[in-house]
Amino acid sequence: MSETQFDLVIRNARVATASDTFMSDIGIRDGVIEQLGRNLGEGKKEIDAAGRTVTPGGVDGHCHLDQPMPPPARMSDNFDTGTRSAACGGTTTVIPFAVQEKGQSLQSAVDDYHQRAAGRAHVDYAFHLIVSDPTPDVLTRELPKLIAQGYSSFKIYMTYDDLKLNDGEILDVLDTAKKNNALVMVHAENADCIEWLTKRLEAAGHTAPRFHSHSRPMLVEREATHRAIALSELIDVPILIVHVSGREAVEQIRWARGHGLNIFAETCPQYLFLSAEDLGGDHDYAGAKCVCSPPPRDKGNQEVIWNALTEGLFTVFSSDHAAFNYGGTDGKHPEGEEVGFRYIPNGIPGLETRMPLLYSEGVLKGRITVNKFVELTSTNAAKAYGLHPRKGTVAIGADADLVIWDEREITIQNTMLHHATDYTPYEGIALKAWPGMTLSAGQIVWDGENFFPRSGQGRFLQCDAPSLLPKK
Ligand code: DUC
Ligand code: ZN
Ligand code: ZN
């Protein structure tokens, strides 16, 4: 065996990165891309990718796995089933959230979350923090320490009673982020408006799942998005507005960009492929399967989100996977009971379907280039969350996290997915592509038909400062 033999060579690939598309072989050793070029030397194993596109593995910068919940709700996916599902859908890095309960230290939230992940992950992972209790100790000691230790991004909420921050608290968190070079992700919905509307709907007997969207109209997202932008402007620190659902929030972000503000934005598959109609009719409880926040809007808003993706308004495209079973005792339809929309856990599964949905309906339908696809699903998340260039690209020295795409007809069915959730909101959608192979650290974890477990081989990644902006 020659000294220079690679562990694996992928030959004749049409490699797409966020900036270029080129023909190359990919030589992999010890889980890392060691060489790119034509006619590379031998590999112990070889894969011929002739005629197929190879992209970096996806970086899903917004997903919720095994996140502690107020009972009886329980997330259906943990680090085992969530990363299994991610891998089979082409995602090789996940960044879920270590959530601080009010009164809890951030460190204990992080310690608990490491225990939940330990020995389970099939692909690499990092943690965002959710800051729900920004006490002086959290702001001046815990956050700076954790940021320096590799937790360089955190999500804050403007809604949900157990998580929401008031404007003063948001300013404190943004100020800490600025001083410590961290990135704040903002869930922008106006809590008081939602509560007021919810009570009014309940008083009128309107509690079916479809009224979830009536309790969270676009106005509540628009107002909170506007306020988050103003707070970020006041501190002069970039923020990332997560799960942007439609026209009104898009307009706020466009306005901010036009005024030179560094506002990053994320959208998710549910705002391209689901609509308020999927929440059902007045007497249709199955719509609970699509209850998430912000809610899916109408078809016109789907087009707004597509256009915003095309024109470059969005920085990242994430799943916001927050999966609950429909059946059973701890999900959307607990013990078969039709609970009011207020009590339906918010969130839908989407880790496995995120990449194929956008590749098929975005790239293959000509809405976005394959390079834009890579930027949105992988490169920009790696940059935003301090993992680039180890993650998010195909380059010498990067981890060999790769997807070889199969352009074939496939109809999404929950039975073919690998999460532990008993439904997919995308059931029946016909696609023209699916990952034909996913490699994590140079190892095949999905071959288009079979999943190859790597339990516990997924590594925890410490995140550097975000590299979306030049360093000051
Ligand atoms: N909304 C969130 O804010 N998080 C998880 C899922 C959801 O629908
Ligand atoms: Zn959110
Ligand atoms: Zn979320």
Coordinates of C-alpha atoms and ligand atoms in Angstrom, one line a residue:
M1 CA 0.0 0.0 0.0
S2 CA 1.5 3.3 -1.0
E3 CA 2.2 6.0 1.7
T4 CA 0.0 8.5 -0.2
Q5 CA -3.0 6.3 -0.6
F6 CA -6.2 8.0 0.4
D7 CA -8.8 6.4 2.6
L8 CA -11.4 7.3 0.0
V9 CA -11.4 8.9 -3.3
I10 CA -14.6 10.3 -4.9
R11 CA -14.0 10.5 -8.6
N12 CA -15.4 12.7 -11.4
A13 CA -17.6 14.8 -9.1
R14 CA -19.3 17.9 -10.2
V15 CA -18.4 19.8 -7.0
A16 CA -20.6 22.8 -6.0
T17 CA -19.6 25.2 -3.3
A18 CA -21.2 28.5 -2.5
S19 CA -18.9 30.3 -5.0
D20 CA -17.9 27.8 -7.7
T21 CA -18.8 24.6 -9.6
F22 CA -15.9 22.5 -10.9
M23 CA -15.1 19.0 -11.9
S24 CA -12.8 17.2 -9.5
D25 CA -11.8 14.1 -7.6
I26 CA -11.9 14.4 -3.9
G27 CA -9.2 12.7 -1.9
I28 CA -10.1 12.0 1.7
R29 CA -7.8 10.9 4.6
D30 CA -8.6 10.7 8.3
G31 CA -12.0 12.3 7.8
V32 CA -10.6 15.4 6.1
I33 CA -10.5 16.5 2.5
E34 CA -6.8 16.2 1.7
Q35 CA -6.7 16.9 -2.1
L36 CA -8.9 18.1 -4.9
G37 CA -7.9 17.7 -8.5
R38 CA -8.1 15.5 -11.6
N39 CA -6.6 12.0 -11.7
L40 CA -5.8 11.8 -7.9
G41 CA -3.9 8.7 -6.7
E42 CA -5.6 5.6 -5.4
G43 CA -8.0 5.3 -2.5
K44 CA -8.5 2.3 -0.3
K45 CA -12.1 2.8 -1.3
E46 CA -13.3 4.6 -4.4
I47 CA -16.7 6.0 -5.4
D48 CA -17.5 7.1 -8.9
A49 CA -19.7 10.2 -8.9
A50 CA -19.6 10.8 -12.7
G51 CA -22.7 12.8 -13.7
R52 CA -23.6 13.7 -10.2
T53 CA -23.4 16.9 -8.2
V54 CA -21.5 16.8 -4.9
T55 CA -22.2 19.5 -2.3
P56 CA -20.9 20.1 1.3
G57 CA -23.0 18.3 3.9
G58 CA -25.8 20.5 5.2
V59 CA -25.4 22.6 8.3
D60 CA -28.7 22.9 10.0
G61 CA -28.3 25.9 12.2
H62 CA -31.7 25.8 13.7
C63 CA -33.2 22.6 15.1
H64 CA -34.5 21.4 18.4
L65 CA -33.6 18.0 19.7
D66 CA -34.5 16.5 23.1
Q67 CA -35.1 20.0 24.5
P68 CA -36.6 19.8 28.0
M69 CA -40.3 20.8 27.8
P70 CA -43.0 21.5 30.3
P71 CA -45.0 18.2 30.6
P72 CA -46.8 16.5 29.1
A73 CA -45.1 17.7 25.9
R74 CA -42.0 15.8 24.9
M75 CA -40.0 16.2 21.7
S76 CA -40.0 13.0 19.7
D77 CA -36.4 13.3 18.4
N78 CA -33.3 13.1 20.4
F79 CA -29.6 13.2 19.4
D80 CA -29.8 9.6 18.1
T81 CA -32.9 9.8 16.0
G82 CA -32.5 13.5 15.1
T83 CA -29.0 13.1 13.7
R84 CA -29.9 9.8 12.0
S85 CA -32.7 11.7 10.2
A86 CA -30.4 14.6 9.4
A87 CA -27.8 12.3 7.9
C88 CA -30.3 10.6 5.6
G89 CA -31.4 13.9 4.4
G90 CA -27.9 15.2 3.7
T91 CA -27.3 17.2 6.8
T92 CA -24.0 16.5 8.5
T93 CA -23.8 19.2 11.2
V94 CA -26.7 20.1 13.5
I95 CA -26.9 23.0 16.0
P96 CA -29.7 22.5 18.5
F97 CA -30.3 24.6 21.6
A98 CA -29.2 24.2 25.2
V99 CA -32.1 26.0 26.9
Q100 CA -31.9 27.9 30.1
E101 CA -35.0 27.7 32.3
K102 CA -35.7 30.8 34.2
G103 CA -33.8 30.6 37.5
Q104 CA -31.3 28.1 36.0
S105 CA -27.6 28.8 35.4
L106 CA -26.6 28.6 31.7
Q107 CA -23.8 26.3 32.7
S108 CA -26.2 23.7 34.2
A109 CA -28.3 24.0 31.0
V110 CA -25.2 23.3 28.9
D111 CA -24.1 20.4 31.2
D112 CA -27.5 18.8 31.0
Y113 CA -27.6 19.2 27.2
H114 CA -24.1 17.5 26.8
Q115 CA -25.5 14.5 28.8
R116 CA -28.4 14.3 26.4
A117 CA -26.0 14.3 23.4
A118 CA -23.3 12.1 24.8
G119 CA -22.8 8.8 22.9
R120 CA -25.8 9.4 20.7
A121 CA -24.9 11.6 17.7
H122 CA -24.3 10.1 14.3
V123 CA -23.0 13.5 12.8
D124 CA -21.2 16.4 14.3
Y125 CA -23.0 19.0 16.5
A126 CA -22.6 22.3 18.2
F127 CA -24.9 24.1 20.7
H128 CA -26.6 27.4 20.6
L129 CA -27.8 28.7 24.0
I130 CA -31.3 29.9 24.7
V131 CA -31.1 32.8 27.2
S132 CA -34.3 33.1 29.1
D133 CA -33.0 34.7 32.3
P134 CA -30.3 37.3 31.7
T135 CA -29.3 38.0 35.3
P136 CA -26.2 40.2 36.0
D137 CA -24.3 37.0 36.6
V138 CA -25.4 35.5 33.3
L139 CA -24.5 38.7 31.4
T140 CA -21.2 39.5 32.9
R141 CA -19.8 36.1 33.9
E142 CA -21.6 33.1 32.4
L143 CA -22.1 34.3 28.8
P144 CA -18.6 35.7 28.3
K145 CA -17.1 32.4 29.6
L146 CA -19.4 30.2 27.5
I147 CA -18.8 32.2 24.4
A148 CA -15.1 31.8 24.9
Q149 CA -15.6 28.1 25.3
G150 CA -17.3 27.7 21.9
Y151 CA -21.0 28.6 22.5
S152 CA -20.9 31.7 20.3
S153 CA -24.5 32.1 19.4
F154 CA -27.7 32.3 21.3
K155 CA -31.4 32.5 20.7
I156 CA -33.8 34.9 22.5
Y157 CA -37.5 34.9 22.4
M158 CA -40.0 37.8 22.2
T159 CA -42.9 35.4 22.9
Y160 CA -43.6 32.2 25.0
D161 CA -44.1 33.0 28.7
D162 CA -41.4 30.7 29.9
L163 CA -38.8 32.1 27.6
K164 CA -39.6 35.7 26.5
L165 CA -37.4 38.7 27.3
N166 CA -38.6 42.3 27.6
D167 CA -37.0 45.0 25.6
G168 CA -34.6 46.0 28.4
E169 CA -33.4 42.4 28.8
I170 CA -33.0 42.1 25.0
L171 CA -30.8 45.2 25.0
D172 CA -28.7 43.7 27.8
V173 CA -28.2 40.5 25.8
L174 CA -27.4 42.3 22.6
D175 CA -24.8 44.5 24.5
T176 CA -23.2 41.3 25.9
A177 CA -23.1 39.8 22.4
K178 CA -21.5 42.9 21.0
K179 CA -18.8 43.0 23.7
N180 CA -18.0 39.3 23.2
N181 CA -18.4 38.9 19.5
A182 CA -21.4 36.5 19.6
L183 CA -24.4 36.3 17.3
V184 CA -28.0 36.6 18.7
M185 CA -30.9 34.8 16.9
V186 CA -34.2 36.4 17.5
H187 CA -37.7 34.8 17.6
A188 CA -39.7 37.8 16.7
E189 CA -43.4 37.7 17.6
N190 CA -45.3 40.1 19.9
A191 CA -46.3 38.1 23.0
D192 CA -49.0 40.4 24.3
C193 CA -50.8 40.6 21.0
I194 CA -50.8 36.8 20.7
E195 CA -52.2 36.4 24.2
W196 CA -54.9 39.0 23.7
L197 CA -55.9 37.4 20.4
T198 CA -55.8 33.9 21.8
K199 CA -58.2 34.9 24.7
R200 CA -60.6 36.5 22.3
L201 CA -60.6 33.4 20.0
E202 CA -61.1 31.1 23.0
A203 CA -64.0 33.3 24.2
A204 CA -65.7 32.8 20.8
G205 CA -65.1 29.1 21.0
H206 CA -62.5 29.2 18.2
T207 CA -60.0 26.6 19.5
A208 CA -59.4 24.3 16.5
P209 CA -55.8 24.1 15.2
R210 CA -56.5 26.5 12.3
F211 CA -57.1 29.3 14.8
H212 CA -53.4 29.1 15.8
S213 CA -52.7 31.2 12.7
H214 CA -55.4 33.7 13.6
S215 CA -53.7 34.2 17.0
R216 CA -50.4 35.0 15.3
P217 CA -51.2 37.1 12.2
M218 CA -48.3 38.6 10.2
L219 CA -48.7 41.9 12.1
V220 CA -47.4 40.3 15.3
E221 CA -44.3 39.1 13.5
R222 CA -43.9 42.4 11.7
E223 CA -44.1 44.5 14.9
A224 CA -41.6 42.3 16.8
T225 CA -39.3 42.2 13.8
H226 CA -39.3 46.0 13.6
R227 CA -38.6 46.2 17.3
A228 CA -35.8 43.7 17.2
I229 CA -34.2 45.7 14.3
A230 CA -34.5 48.9 16.3
L231 CA -32.9 47.3 19.4
S232 CA -30.1 45.9 17.3
E233 CA -29.6 49.4 15.8
L234 CA -29.5 51.0 19.2
I235 CA -26.7 48.6 20.4
D236 CA -25.1 48.6 16.9
V237 CA -24.8 44.8 16.7
P238 CA -25.9 42.4 14.0
I239 CA -28.8 40.0 14.7
L240 CA -30.3 37.1 12.9
I241 CA -34.1 37.0 12.6
V242 CA -35.1 33.4 12.6
H243 CA -38.0 31.6 10.8
V244 CA -39.2 34.6 8.7
S245 CA -42.6 33.5 7.4
G246 CA -44.0 36.1 5.0
R247 CA -44.3 39.5 3.4
E248 CA -44.5 41.8 6.4
A249 CA -41.3 40.6 8.2
V250 CA -39.5 40.5 4.8
E251 CA -40.4 44.2 4.3
Q252 CA -38.9 45.1 7.7
I253 CA -35.7 43.2 6.9
R254 CA -35.5 44.8 3.4
W255 CA -36.0 48.2 5.0
A256 CA -33.2 47.6 7.6
R257 CA -30.8 46.4 4.9
G258 CA -31.6 49.5 2.8
H259 CA -30.6 51.6 5.8
G260 CA -27.3 49.8 6.1
L261 CA -28.1 47.7 9.1
N262 CA -26.6 44.3 9.5
I263 CA -29.7 42.2 9.9
F264 CA -29.4 38.6 8.9
A265 CA -32.4 36.5 8.2
E266 CA -33.4 32.8 8.1
T267 CA -36.4 31.1 6.6
C268 CA -37.5 27.5 6.7
P269 CA -39.2 24.9 4.4
Q270 CA -42.6 25.4 6.1
Y271 CA -42.9 28.9 4.7
L272 CA -42.2 27.6 1.2
F273 CA -44.2 24.3 1.2
L274 CA -47.0 24.7 3.8
S275 CA -49.8 27.2 4.1
A276 CA -52.5 28.1 6.6
E277 CA -54.8 25.7 4.7
D278 CA -52.7 22.9 6.1
L279 CA -53.9 23.8 9.6
G280 CA -57.3 22.5 8.5
G281 CA -60.9 23.6 8.8
D282 CA -63.1 24.5 11.8
H283 CA -63.5 20.8 12.7
D284 CA -60.3 19.3 11.4
Y285 CA -57.9 18.4 14.2
A286 CA -55.3 16.9 11.9
G287 CA -54.1 20.4 11.2
A288 CA -52.3 20.2 14.5
K289 CA -49.6 18.4 12.6
C290 CA -48.7 21.7 11.0
V291 CA -48.9 24.0 14.1
C292 CA -45.7 25.8 14.3
S293 CA -44.7 29.4 15.1
P294 CA -44.7 31.7 13.2
P295 CA -47.5 29.8 11.4
P296 CA -47.5 29.0 7.7
R297 CA -49.1 31.9 5.7
D298 CA -51.0 31.9 2.4
K299 CA -49.8 30.8 -1.1
G300 CA -49.0 34.4 -2.0
N301 CA -46.6 34.6 0.9
Q302 CA -44.9 31.4 -0.2
E303 CA -44.0 33.3 -3.4
V304 CA -42.7 36.2 -1.4
I305 CA -40.4 33.9 0.5
W306 CA -39.2 32.2 -2.7
N307 CA -38.5 35.6 -4.3
A308 CA -36.6 36.8 -1.2
L309 CA -34.5 33.6 -1.3
T310 CA -33.7 34.2 -5.0
E311 CA -32.8 37.8 -4.5
G312 CA -30.5 37.1 -1.5
L313 CA -32.5 38.5 1.4
F314 CA -32.1 35.3 3.4
T315 CA -28.8 34.3 4.9
V316 CA -29.7 30.8 6.0
F317 CA -32.3 28.1 5.3
S318 CA -32.8 26.0 8.4
S319 CA -35.4 23.3 9.4
D320 CA -36.5 24.6 12.8
H321 CA -37.1 20.9 13.4
A322 CA -39.1 20.8 16.6
A323 CA -40.9 17.5 16.4
F324 CA -43.7 16.1 18.4
N325 CA -45.7 13.0 17.7
Y326 CA -49.3 13.3 16.5
G327 CA -50.4 10.2 18.4
G328 CA -49.4 9.0 21.9
T329 CA -49.5 10.7 25.2
D330 CA -47.0 13.5 24.9
G331 CA -47.5 15.2 21.5
K332 CA -50.0 17.1 19.4
H333 CA -53.1 14.9 20.1
P334 CA -52.4 13.7 23.7
E335 CA -54.3 10.5 24.5
G336 CA -56.5 11.2 21.4
E337 CA -57.8 14.4 23.0
E338 CA -58.5 17.4 20.8
V339 CA -57.0 20.1 22.8
G340 CA -57.4 23.8 22.1
F341 CA -54.7 25.3 19.8
R342 CA -53.1 27.1 22.8
Y343 CA -52.1 23.7 24.2
I344 CA -50.8 22.1 20.9
P345 CA -47.0 21.9 21.2
N346 CA -45.5 24.3 18.5
G347 CA -43.2 22.8 16.0
I348 CA -42.9 20.3 13.1
P349 CA -40.3 17.8 11.9
G350 CA -38.1 18.8 9.0
L351 CA -34.4 17.8 9.5
E352 CA -34.4 15.1 6.8
T353 CA -36.6 16.9 4.2
R354 CA -34.9 20.4 4.4
M355 CA -32.1 19.8 1.9
P356 CA -34.0 17.6 -0.7
L357 CA -37.0 20.0 -0.7
L358 CA -34.8 23.0 -1.6
Y359 CA -32.6 21.0 -4.0
S360 CA -35.5 19.7 -5.9
E361 CA -37.9 22.6 -5.9
G362 CA -35.3 25.4 -5.8
V363 CA -32.2 24.2 -7.8
L364 CA -33.8 21.7 -10.2
K365 CA -36.8 24.0 -10.9
G366 CA -34.4 26.9 -11.7
R367 CA -35.4 29.2 -8.9
I368 CA -31.9 29.2 -7.3
T369 CA -28.4 28.1 -8.5
V370 CA -26.8 25.2 -6.9
N371 CA -24.2 27.6 -5.5
K372 CA -27.0 29.6 -3.8
F373 CA -28.4 26.3 -2.4
V374 CA -25.0 25.5 -0.9
E375 CA -24.7 29.0 0.6
L376 CA -28.2 28.8 2.2
T377 CA -28.1 25.3 3.5
S378 CA -24.5 25.0 4.6
T379 CA -21.9 27.7 4.0
N380 CA -23.6 30.6 5.6
A381 CA -24.7 28.7 8.7
A382 CA -21.1 27.5 9.1
K383 CA -20.0 31.1 8.9
A384 CA -22.7 32.6 11.1
Y385 CA -22.1 30.1 13.8
G386 CA -18.3 30.1 13.7
L387 CA -17.7 26.7 12.1
H388 CA -16.3 27.8 8.7
P389 CA -14.1 26.6 6.9
R390 CA -14.0 23.3 8.7
K391 CA -17.7 23.0 7.9
G392 CA -19.8 24.4 5.0
T393 CA -17.5 24.0 2.1
V394 CA -15.6 21.5 -0.1
A395 CA -12.0 22.6 0.3
I396 CA -8.6 21.1 1.3
G397 CA -8.5 20.8 5.1
A398 CA -12.3 20.9 5.5
D399 CA -14.1 17.9 7.1
A400 CA -15.1 15.4 4.5
D401 CA -18.8 16.0 5.1
L402 CA -20.4 15.6 1.7
V403 CA -23.6 14.8 -0.2
I404 CA -23.7 13.1 -3.6
W405 CA -27.0 14.0 -5.1
D406 CA -29.3 11.5 -6.9
E407 CA -31.6 13.2 -9.3
R408 CA -34.5 10.8 -9.2
E409 CA -38.2 10.9 -8.7
I410 CA -39.3 10.3 -5.1
T411 CA -42.4 11.0 -3.2
I412 CA -42.0 12.0 0.5
Q413 CA -43.6 9.5 2.8
N414 CA -43.1 9.3 6.5
T415 CA -42.4 5.6 6.2
M416 CA -39.1 6.3 4.4
L417 CA -37.9 8.9 6.9
H418 CA -35.6 8.2 9.8
H419 CA -36.8 10.4 12.5
A420 CA -38.8 9.1 15.5
T421 CA -41.8 11.2 14.6
D422 CA -45.1 9.5 13.5
Y423 CA -45.8 11.9 10.6
T424 CA -44.2 14.4 8.2
P425 CA -46.1 17.5 7.2
Y426 CA -44.6 17.0 3.7
E427 CA -46.3 13.7 3.1
G428 CA -47.1 13.1 -0.6
I429 CA -44.9 15.9 -2.0
A430 CA -43.2 14.6 -5.2
L431 CA -39.5 15.5 -5.5
K432 CA -36.9 15.1 -8.2
A433 CA -33.9 14.6 -6.0
W434 CA -32.7 13.0 -2.8
P435 CA -29.2 12.5 -1.3
G436 CA -27.8 9.4 -3.0
M437 CA -25.0 9.3 -0.4
T438 CA -24.0 11.3 2.7
L439 CA -20.5 11.2 4.2
S440 CA -19.7 12.4 7.6
A441 CA -16.0 12.8 8.4
G442 CA -15.3 10.6 5.3
Q443 CA -17.6 7.8 6.4
I444 CA -20.7 6.7 4.6
V445 CA -23.6 7.3 6.8
W446 CA -26.3 7.1 4.2
D447 CA -26.0 5.3 0.8
G448 CA -29.4 6.3 -0.7
E449 CA -31.1 3.3 0.8
N450 CA -29.5 2.3 4.0
F451 CA -28.4 4.2 7.1
F452 CA -25.1 3.3 8.7
P453 CA -25.1 4.2 12.3
R454 CA -22.2 6.2 13.8
S455 CA -23.6 6.4 17.3
G456 CA -21.4 8.6 19.4
Q457 CA -19.0 9.3 16.6
G458 CA -20.6 12.6 16.0
R459 CA -18.3 15.1 17.6
F460 CA -19.1 18.2 19.7
L461 CA -17.8 21.3 17.9
Q462 CA -16.7 24.4 19.7
C463 CA -17.8 27.4 17.7
D464 CA -15.6 30.4 16.9
A465 CA -16.8 33.9 16.5
P466 CA -19.2 34.4 13.6
S467 CA -17.3 35.1 10.4
L468 CA -20.1 36.5 8.3
L469 CA -18.8 40.0 9.0
P470 CA -15.2 41.2 8.7
K471 CA -13.6 41.3 12.2
K472 CA -13.5 44.8 13.7
Ligands
DUC1 N1 -41.5 27.6 17.1 C1 -40.4 27.9 17.8 O1 -40.2 29.0 18.1 N2 -39.6 26.9 18.1 C2 -39.8 25.6 17.9 C3 -40.9 25.3 16.9 C4 -41.8 26.4 16.6 O2 -42.8 26.2 16.0
ZN2 ZN -38.4 30.3 17.3
ZN3 ZN -36.9 27.1 16.7

